[in-house]
Coordinates of C-alpha atoms and ligand atoms in Angstrom, one line a residue:
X1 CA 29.1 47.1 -26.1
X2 CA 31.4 50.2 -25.2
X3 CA 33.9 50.2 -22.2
X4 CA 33.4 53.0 -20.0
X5 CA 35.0 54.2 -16.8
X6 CA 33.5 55.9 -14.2
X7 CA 34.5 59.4 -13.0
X8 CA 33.4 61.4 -10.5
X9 CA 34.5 64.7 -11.4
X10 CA 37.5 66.7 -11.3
X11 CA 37.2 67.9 -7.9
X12 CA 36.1 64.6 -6.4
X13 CA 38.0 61.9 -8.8
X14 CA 42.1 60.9 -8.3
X15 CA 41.4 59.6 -11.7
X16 CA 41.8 62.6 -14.4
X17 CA 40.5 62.3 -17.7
X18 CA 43.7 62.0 -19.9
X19 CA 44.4 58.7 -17.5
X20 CA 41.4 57.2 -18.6
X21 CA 41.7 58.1 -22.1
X22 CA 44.6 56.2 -21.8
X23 CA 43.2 52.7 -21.5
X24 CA 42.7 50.9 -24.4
X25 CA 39.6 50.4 -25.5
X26 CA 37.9 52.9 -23.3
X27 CA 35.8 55.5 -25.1
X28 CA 33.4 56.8 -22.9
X29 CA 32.5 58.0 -19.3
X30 CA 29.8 57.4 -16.5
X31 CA 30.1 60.6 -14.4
X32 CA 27.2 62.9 -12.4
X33 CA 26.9 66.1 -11.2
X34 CA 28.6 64.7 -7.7
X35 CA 27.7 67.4 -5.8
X36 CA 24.1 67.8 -6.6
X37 CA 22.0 66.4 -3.8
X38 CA 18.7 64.1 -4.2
X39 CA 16.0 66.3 -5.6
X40 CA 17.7 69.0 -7.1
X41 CA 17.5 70.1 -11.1
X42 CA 20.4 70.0 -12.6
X43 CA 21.0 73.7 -14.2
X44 CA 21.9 72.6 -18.0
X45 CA 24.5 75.0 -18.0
X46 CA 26.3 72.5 -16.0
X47 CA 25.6 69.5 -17.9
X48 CA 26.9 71.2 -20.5
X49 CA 30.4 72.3 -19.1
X50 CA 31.1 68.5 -18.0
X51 CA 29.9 67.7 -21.8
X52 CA 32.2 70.1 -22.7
X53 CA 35.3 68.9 -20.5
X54 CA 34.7 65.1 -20.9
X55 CA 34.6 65.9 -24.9
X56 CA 38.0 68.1 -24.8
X57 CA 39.6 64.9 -23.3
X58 CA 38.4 62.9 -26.5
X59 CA 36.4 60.7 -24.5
X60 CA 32.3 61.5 -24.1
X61 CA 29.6 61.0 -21.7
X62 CA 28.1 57.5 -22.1
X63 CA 25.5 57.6 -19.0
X64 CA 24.9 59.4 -15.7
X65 CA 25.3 57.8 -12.9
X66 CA 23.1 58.3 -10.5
X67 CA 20.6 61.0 -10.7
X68 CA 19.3 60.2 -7.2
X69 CA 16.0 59.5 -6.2
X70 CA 15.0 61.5 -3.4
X71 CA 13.5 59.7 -0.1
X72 CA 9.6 61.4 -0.4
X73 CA 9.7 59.5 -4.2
X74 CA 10.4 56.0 -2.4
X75 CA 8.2 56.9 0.7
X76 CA 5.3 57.9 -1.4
X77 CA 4.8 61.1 1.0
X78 CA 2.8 63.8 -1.0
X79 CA 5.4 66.4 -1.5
X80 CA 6.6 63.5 -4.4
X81 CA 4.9 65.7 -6.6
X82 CA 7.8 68.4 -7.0
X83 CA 10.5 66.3 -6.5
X84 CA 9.3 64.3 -9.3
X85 CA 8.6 67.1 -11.6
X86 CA 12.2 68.6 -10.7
X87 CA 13.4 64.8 -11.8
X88 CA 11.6 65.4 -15.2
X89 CA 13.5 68.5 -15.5
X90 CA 16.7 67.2 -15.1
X91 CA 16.3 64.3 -17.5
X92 CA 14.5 67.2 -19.7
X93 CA 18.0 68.5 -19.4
X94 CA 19.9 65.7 -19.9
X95 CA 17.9 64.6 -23.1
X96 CA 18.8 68.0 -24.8
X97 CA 22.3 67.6 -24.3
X98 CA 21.9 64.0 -26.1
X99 CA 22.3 61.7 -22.8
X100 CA 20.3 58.9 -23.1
X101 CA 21.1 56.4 -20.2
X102 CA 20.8 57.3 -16.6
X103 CA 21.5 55.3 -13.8
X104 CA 19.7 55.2 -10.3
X105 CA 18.9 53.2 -7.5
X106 CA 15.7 52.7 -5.5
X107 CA 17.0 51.2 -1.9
X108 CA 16.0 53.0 1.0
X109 CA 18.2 54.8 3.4
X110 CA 21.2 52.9 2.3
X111 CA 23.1 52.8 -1.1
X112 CA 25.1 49.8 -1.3
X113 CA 26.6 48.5 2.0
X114 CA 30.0 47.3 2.4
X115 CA 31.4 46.3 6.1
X116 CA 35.1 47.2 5.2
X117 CA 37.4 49.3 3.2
X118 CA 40.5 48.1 2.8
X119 CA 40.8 43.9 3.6
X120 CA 44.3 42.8 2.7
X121 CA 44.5 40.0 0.4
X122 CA 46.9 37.6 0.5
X123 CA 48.6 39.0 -2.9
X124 CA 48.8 42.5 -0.3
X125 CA 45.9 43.8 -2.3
X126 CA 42.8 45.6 -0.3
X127 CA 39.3 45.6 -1.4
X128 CA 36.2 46.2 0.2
X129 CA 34.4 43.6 2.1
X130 CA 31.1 42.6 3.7
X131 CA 30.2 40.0 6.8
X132 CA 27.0 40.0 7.5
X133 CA 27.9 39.1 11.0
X134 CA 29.4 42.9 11.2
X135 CA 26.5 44.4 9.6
X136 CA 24.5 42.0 12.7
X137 CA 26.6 43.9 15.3
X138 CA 25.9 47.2 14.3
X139 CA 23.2 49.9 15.2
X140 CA 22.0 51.7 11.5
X141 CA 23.3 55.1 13.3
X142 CA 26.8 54.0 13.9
X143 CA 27.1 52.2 10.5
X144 CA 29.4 55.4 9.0
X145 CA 31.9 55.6 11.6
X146 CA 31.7 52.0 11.9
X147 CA 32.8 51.0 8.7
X148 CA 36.5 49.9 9.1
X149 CA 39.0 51.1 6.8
X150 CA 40.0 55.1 5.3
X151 CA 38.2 56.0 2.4
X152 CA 41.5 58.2 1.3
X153 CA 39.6 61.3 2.3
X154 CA 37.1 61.0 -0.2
X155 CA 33.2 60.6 -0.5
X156 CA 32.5 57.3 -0.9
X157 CA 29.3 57.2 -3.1
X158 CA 26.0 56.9 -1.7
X159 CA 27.1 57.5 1.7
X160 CA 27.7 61.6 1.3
X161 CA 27.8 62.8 5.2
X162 CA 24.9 65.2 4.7
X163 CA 22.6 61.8 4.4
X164 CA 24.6 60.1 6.9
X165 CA 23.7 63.2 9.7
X166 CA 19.6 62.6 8.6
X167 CA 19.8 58.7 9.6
X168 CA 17.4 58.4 12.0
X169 CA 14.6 60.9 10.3
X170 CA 15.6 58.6 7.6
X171 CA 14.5 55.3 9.2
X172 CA 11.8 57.0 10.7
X173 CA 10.1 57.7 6.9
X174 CA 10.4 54.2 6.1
X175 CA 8.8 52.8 9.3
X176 CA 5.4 52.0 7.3
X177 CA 7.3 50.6 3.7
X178 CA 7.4 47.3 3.4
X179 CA 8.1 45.6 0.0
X180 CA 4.6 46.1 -2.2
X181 CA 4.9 49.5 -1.0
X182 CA 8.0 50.5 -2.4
X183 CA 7.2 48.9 -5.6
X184 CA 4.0 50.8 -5.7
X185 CA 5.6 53.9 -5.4
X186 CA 8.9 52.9 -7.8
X187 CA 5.7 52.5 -10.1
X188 CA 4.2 55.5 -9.5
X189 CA 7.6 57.3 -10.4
X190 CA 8.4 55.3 -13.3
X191 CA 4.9 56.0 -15.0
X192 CA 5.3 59.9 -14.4
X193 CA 8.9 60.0 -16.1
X194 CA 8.0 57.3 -18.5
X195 CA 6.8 60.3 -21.1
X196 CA 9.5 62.1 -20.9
X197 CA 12.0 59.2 -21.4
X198 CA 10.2 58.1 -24.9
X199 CA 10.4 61.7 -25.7
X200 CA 14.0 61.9 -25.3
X201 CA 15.0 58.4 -26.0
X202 CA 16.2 58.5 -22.6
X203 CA 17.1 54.7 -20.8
X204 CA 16.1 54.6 -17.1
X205 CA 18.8 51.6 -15.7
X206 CA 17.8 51.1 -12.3
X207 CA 21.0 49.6 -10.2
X208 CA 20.1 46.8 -8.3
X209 CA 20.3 46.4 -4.3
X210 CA 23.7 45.9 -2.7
X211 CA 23.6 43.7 -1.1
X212 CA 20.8 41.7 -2.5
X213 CA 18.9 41.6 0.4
X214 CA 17.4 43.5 3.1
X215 CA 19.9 45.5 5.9
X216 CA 18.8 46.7 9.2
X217 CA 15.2 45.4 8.4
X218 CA 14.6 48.2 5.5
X219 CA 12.8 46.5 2.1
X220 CA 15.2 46.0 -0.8
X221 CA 13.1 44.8 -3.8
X222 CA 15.7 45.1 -6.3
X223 CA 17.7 41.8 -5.6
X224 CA 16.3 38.9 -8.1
X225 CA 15.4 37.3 -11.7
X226 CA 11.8 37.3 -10.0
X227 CA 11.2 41.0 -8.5
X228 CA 13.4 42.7 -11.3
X229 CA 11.1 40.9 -13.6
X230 CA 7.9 42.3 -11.7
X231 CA 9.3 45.6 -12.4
X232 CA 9.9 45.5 -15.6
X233 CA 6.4 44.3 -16.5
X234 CA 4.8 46.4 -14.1
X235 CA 6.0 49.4 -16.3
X236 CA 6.2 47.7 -20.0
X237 CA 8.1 50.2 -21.7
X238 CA 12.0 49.5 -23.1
X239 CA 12.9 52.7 -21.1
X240 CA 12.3 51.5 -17.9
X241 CA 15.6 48.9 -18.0
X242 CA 18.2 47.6 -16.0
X243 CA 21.8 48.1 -15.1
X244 CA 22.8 44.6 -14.1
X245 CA 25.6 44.9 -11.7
X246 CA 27.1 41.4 -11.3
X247 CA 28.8 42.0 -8.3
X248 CA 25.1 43.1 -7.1
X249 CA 23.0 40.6 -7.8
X250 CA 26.1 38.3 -7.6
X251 CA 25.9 38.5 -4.0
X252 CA 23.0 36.5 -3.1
X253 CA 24.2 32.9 -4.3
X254 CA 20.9 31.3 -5.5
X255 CA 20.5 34.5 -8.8
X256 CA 22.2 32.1 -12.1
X257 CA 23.5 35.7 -13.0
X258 CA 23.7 34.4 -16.9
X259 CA 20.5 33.3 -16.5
X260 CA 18.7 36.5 -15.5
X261 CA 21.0 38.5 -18.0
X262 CA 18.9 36.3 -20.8
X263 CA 15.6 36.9 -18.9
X264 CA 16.0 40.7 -19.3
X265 CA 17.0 40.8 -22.8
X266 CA 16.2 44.0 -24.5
X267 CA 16.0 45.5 -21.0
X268 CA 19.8 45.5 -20.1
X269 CA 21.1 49.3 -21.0
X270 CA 24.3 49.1 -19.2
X271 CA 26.7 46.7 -17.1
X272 CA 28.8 46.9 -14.1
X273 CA 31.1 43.5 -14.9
X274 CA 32.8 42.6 -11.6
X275 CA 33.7 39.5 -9.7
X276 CA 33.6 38.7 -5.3
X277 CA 35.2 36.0 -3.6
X278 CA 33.1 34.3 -0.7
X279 CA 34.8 33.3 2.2
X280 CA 31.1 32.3 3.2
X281 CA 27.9 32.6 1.5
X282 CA 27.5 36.3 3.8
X283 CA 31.4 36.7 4.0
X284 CA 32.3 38.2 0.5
X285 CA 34.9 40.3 -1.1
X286 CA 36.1 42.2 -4.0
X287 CA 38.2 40.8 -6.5
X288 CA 39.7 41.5 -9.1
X289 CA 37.9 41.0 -12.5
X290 CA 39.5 37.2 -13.6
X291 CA 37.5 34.3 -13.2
X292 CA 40.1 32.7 -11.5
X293 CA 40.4 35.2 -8.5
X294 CA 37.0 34.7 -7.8
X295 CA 33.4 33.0 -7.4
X296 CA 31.8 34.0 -10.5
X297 CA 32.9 32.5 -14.0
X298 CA 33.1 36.0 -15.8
X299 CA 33.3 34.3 -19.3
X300 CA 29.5 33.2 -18.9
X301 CA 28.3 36.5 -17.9
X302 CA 30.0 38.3 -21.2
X303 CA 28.8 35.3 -23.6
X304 CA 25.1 36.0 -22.0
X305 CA 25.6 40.0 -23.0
X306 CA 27.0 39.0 -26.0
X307 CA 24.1 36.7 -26.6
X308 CA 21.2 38.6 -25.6
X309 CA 22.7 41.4 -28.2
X310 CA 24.2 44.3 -25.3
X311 CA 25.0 47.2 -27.0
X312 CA 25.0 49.8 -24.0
X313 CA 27.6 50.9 -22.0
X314 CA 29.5 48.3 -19.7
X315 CA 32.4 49.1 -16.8
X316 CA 34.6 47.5 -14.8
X317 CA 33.8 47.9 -11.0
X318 CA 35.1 48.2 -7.3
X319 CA 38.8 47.6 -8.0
X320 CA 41.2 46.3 -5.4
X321 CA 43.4 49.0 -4.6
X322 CA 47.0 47.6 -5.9
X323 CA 50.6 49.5 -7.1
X324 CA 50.1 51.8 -3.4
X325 CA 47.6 54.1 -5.3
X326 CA 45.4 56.1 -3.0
X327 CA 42.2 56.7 -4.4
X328 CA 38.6 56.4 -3.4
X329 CA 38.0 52.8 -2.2
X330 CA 36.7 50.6 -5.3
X331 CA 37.4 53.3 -7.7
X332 CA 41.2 53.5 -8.3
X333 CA 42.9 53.9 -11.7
X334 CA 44.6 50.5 -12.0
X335 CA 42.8 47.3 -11.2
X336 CA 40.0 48.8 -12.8
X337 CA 41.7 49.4 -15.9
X338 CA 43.3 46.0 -15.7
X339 CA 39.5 44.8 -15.4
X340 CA 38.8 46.8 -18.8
X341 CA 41.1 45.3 -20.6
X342 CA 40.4 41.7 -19.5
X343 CA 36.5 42.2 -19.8
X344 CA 37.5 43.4 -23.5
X345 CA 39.7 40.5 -24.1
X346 CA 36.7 38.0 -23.1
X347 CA 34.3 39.5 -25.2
X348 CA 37.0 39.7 -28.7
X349 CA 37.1 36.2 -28.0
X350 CA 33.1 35.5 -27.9
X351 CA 32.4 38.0 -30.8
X352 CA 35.4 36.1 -32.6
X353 CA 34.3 32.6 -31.8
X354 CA 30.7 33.1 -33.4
X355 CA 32.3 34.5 -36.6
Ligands
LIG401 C1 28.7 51.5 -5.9 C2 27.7 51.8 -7.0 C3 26.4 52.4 -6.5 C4 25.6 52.8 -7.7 C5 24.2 53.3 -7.3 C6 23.4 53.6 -8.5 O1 29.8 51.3 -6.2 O2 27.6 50.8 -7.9 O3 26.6 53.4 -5.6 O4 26.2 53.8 -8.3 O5 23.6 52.4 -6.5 O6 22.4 54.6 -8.2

């Protein structure tokens, strides 16, 4: 495996480059174009200059995430076509520049979901949090503003305002998807890229569902052992892979998360490696990475990556916001580093241990 970070940028990150060059063990980034909307090619001039600057900081680009998947791909409406062929493009692009693992998501409407920003923790730690109860309360339109907590004047991820102002047209395009649906049409838009992945040895990681079930009635399909194993059969082919997210799929109690890490061996290209504490099983929140702060026993999830034989990319995730550093909510400097360098600890120990 290789311990990454991820980085939005340097107009959109608090975290600069030399910072994360900085942490040990940390010799790559996960970054995107962040201000390239669903849809759009990405000019390989500019994946070039943020080659260019990630390289100059001695670090280099591990994976993109996301290149976003625009809303006609996952309605199946006909104009798919050019937004599909413009998706080729970019991963044309990418390929050339010798990126090989690219990230993306297929949930409607939404990216991932999270109720609040900033929940204090006893140690005076905030993280983000989710109630299910909140989410229950709350009309779709309102969920933006609604969200409690400041997101330190940033952008949080997935939840740019230019989607946020389409939210209704939104649900409106997914009125007639239910589940089969969006798998036929994930299908669909894996098979077209498929060619263009083997040509370029590029690995398709699709993120799972967050969280991992549906919100405000939409489908979700990417949220267990048995749909992520549907799609991986449905299109055979090593490119079309997996990130597995543990704090993801983590939060729906009944996925073994070891388990389904040795169900999709060979399919795993990169890891997001975090832990949640439930307060109930749909009252969850970040933590940081240790076992011991949280529900999940992080030692089994690395000893299944180790065993299956991960190589790809992993990073630590969604950090609690500690030391008074303002940063983007999740996606600070410090507990995320701290999460690097335990996660690295763990696996020394499990690569040392079958010596
Ligand atoms: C949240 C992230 C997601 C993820 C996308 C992948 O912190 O893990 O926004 O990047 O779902 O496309």
């Amino acid at each position: 495996m290789e311990m990454t970070l991820r980085w939005y940028g340097k107009d959109f990150d608090t975290v600069t480059l030399k910072q994360i060059r900085q942490i040990p063990g940390v010799t790559g980034v996960i970054t995107t174009l962040y201000d390239t909307q669903p849809g759009e090619v990405w000019p390989r001039e500019r994946i070039q200059a943020i080659k260019a600057e990630v390289e100059a900081a001695g670090l280099h680009i591990a994976g993109i995430e996301s290149v976003n998947i625009h809303d006609a791909i996952k309605t199946g409406v006909p104009e798919r076509e050019q937004y599909i062929a413009n998706y080729i493009k970019t991963l044309e692009n990418l390929g050339k520049e010798g990126i090989h693992l690219v990230c993306y998501n297929f949930m409607p409407v939404f990216d991932w979901t999270r109720t609040e920003l900033a929940r204090m923790r006893p140690d005076g730690s905030t993280v983000l949090a989710y109630t299910q109860e909140a989410v229950d309360a709350l009309k779709p339109e309102n969920m933006f503003e609604s969200i409690s907590g400041d997101t330190n004047g940033t952008v949080m991820p997935g939840w740019e305002p230019e989607r946020m102002a389409k939210i209704k047209d939104l649900f409106e395009m997914y009125k007639d998807i239910d589940d089969d649906k969006l798998f036929e049409n994930l299908k669909y838009f894996l098979e077209k890229i498929m060619p263009v992945c083997d040509k370029y040895d590029i690995n398709m990681a699709i993120h799972p569902d967050d969280p991992a079930w549906s919100v405000f009635g939409l489908p979700r399909i990417i949220t267990n052992k048995t749909n992520i194993l549907r799609m991986m059969n449905m299109v055979d082919n090593p490119h079309n892979g997996v990130t597995f997210c543990s704090g993801s799929y983590g939060t729906n109690l009944e996925n073994d998360l070891p388990d389904m890490i040795r169900s999709l061996k060979g399919r795993i290209h990169f890891a997001h490696v975090r832990n949640l504490k439930f307060n109930t099983p749909t009252d969850f929140e970040e933590a940081a990475h240790l076992s011991s702060d949280g529900t999940f026993d992080m030692y089994e999830i690395m000893k299944a990556l180790y065993e299956i034989g991960f190589t790809g990319p992993i990073r630590p995730d969604h950090g609690r916001m500690i030391w008074d550093e303002v940063a983007m909510p999740g996606y600070g400097l410090y507990d995320r580093a701290l999460g690097a360098c335990y996660l690295q600890g763990l696996w020394e120990a499990i690569e040392k241990a079958d010596r």
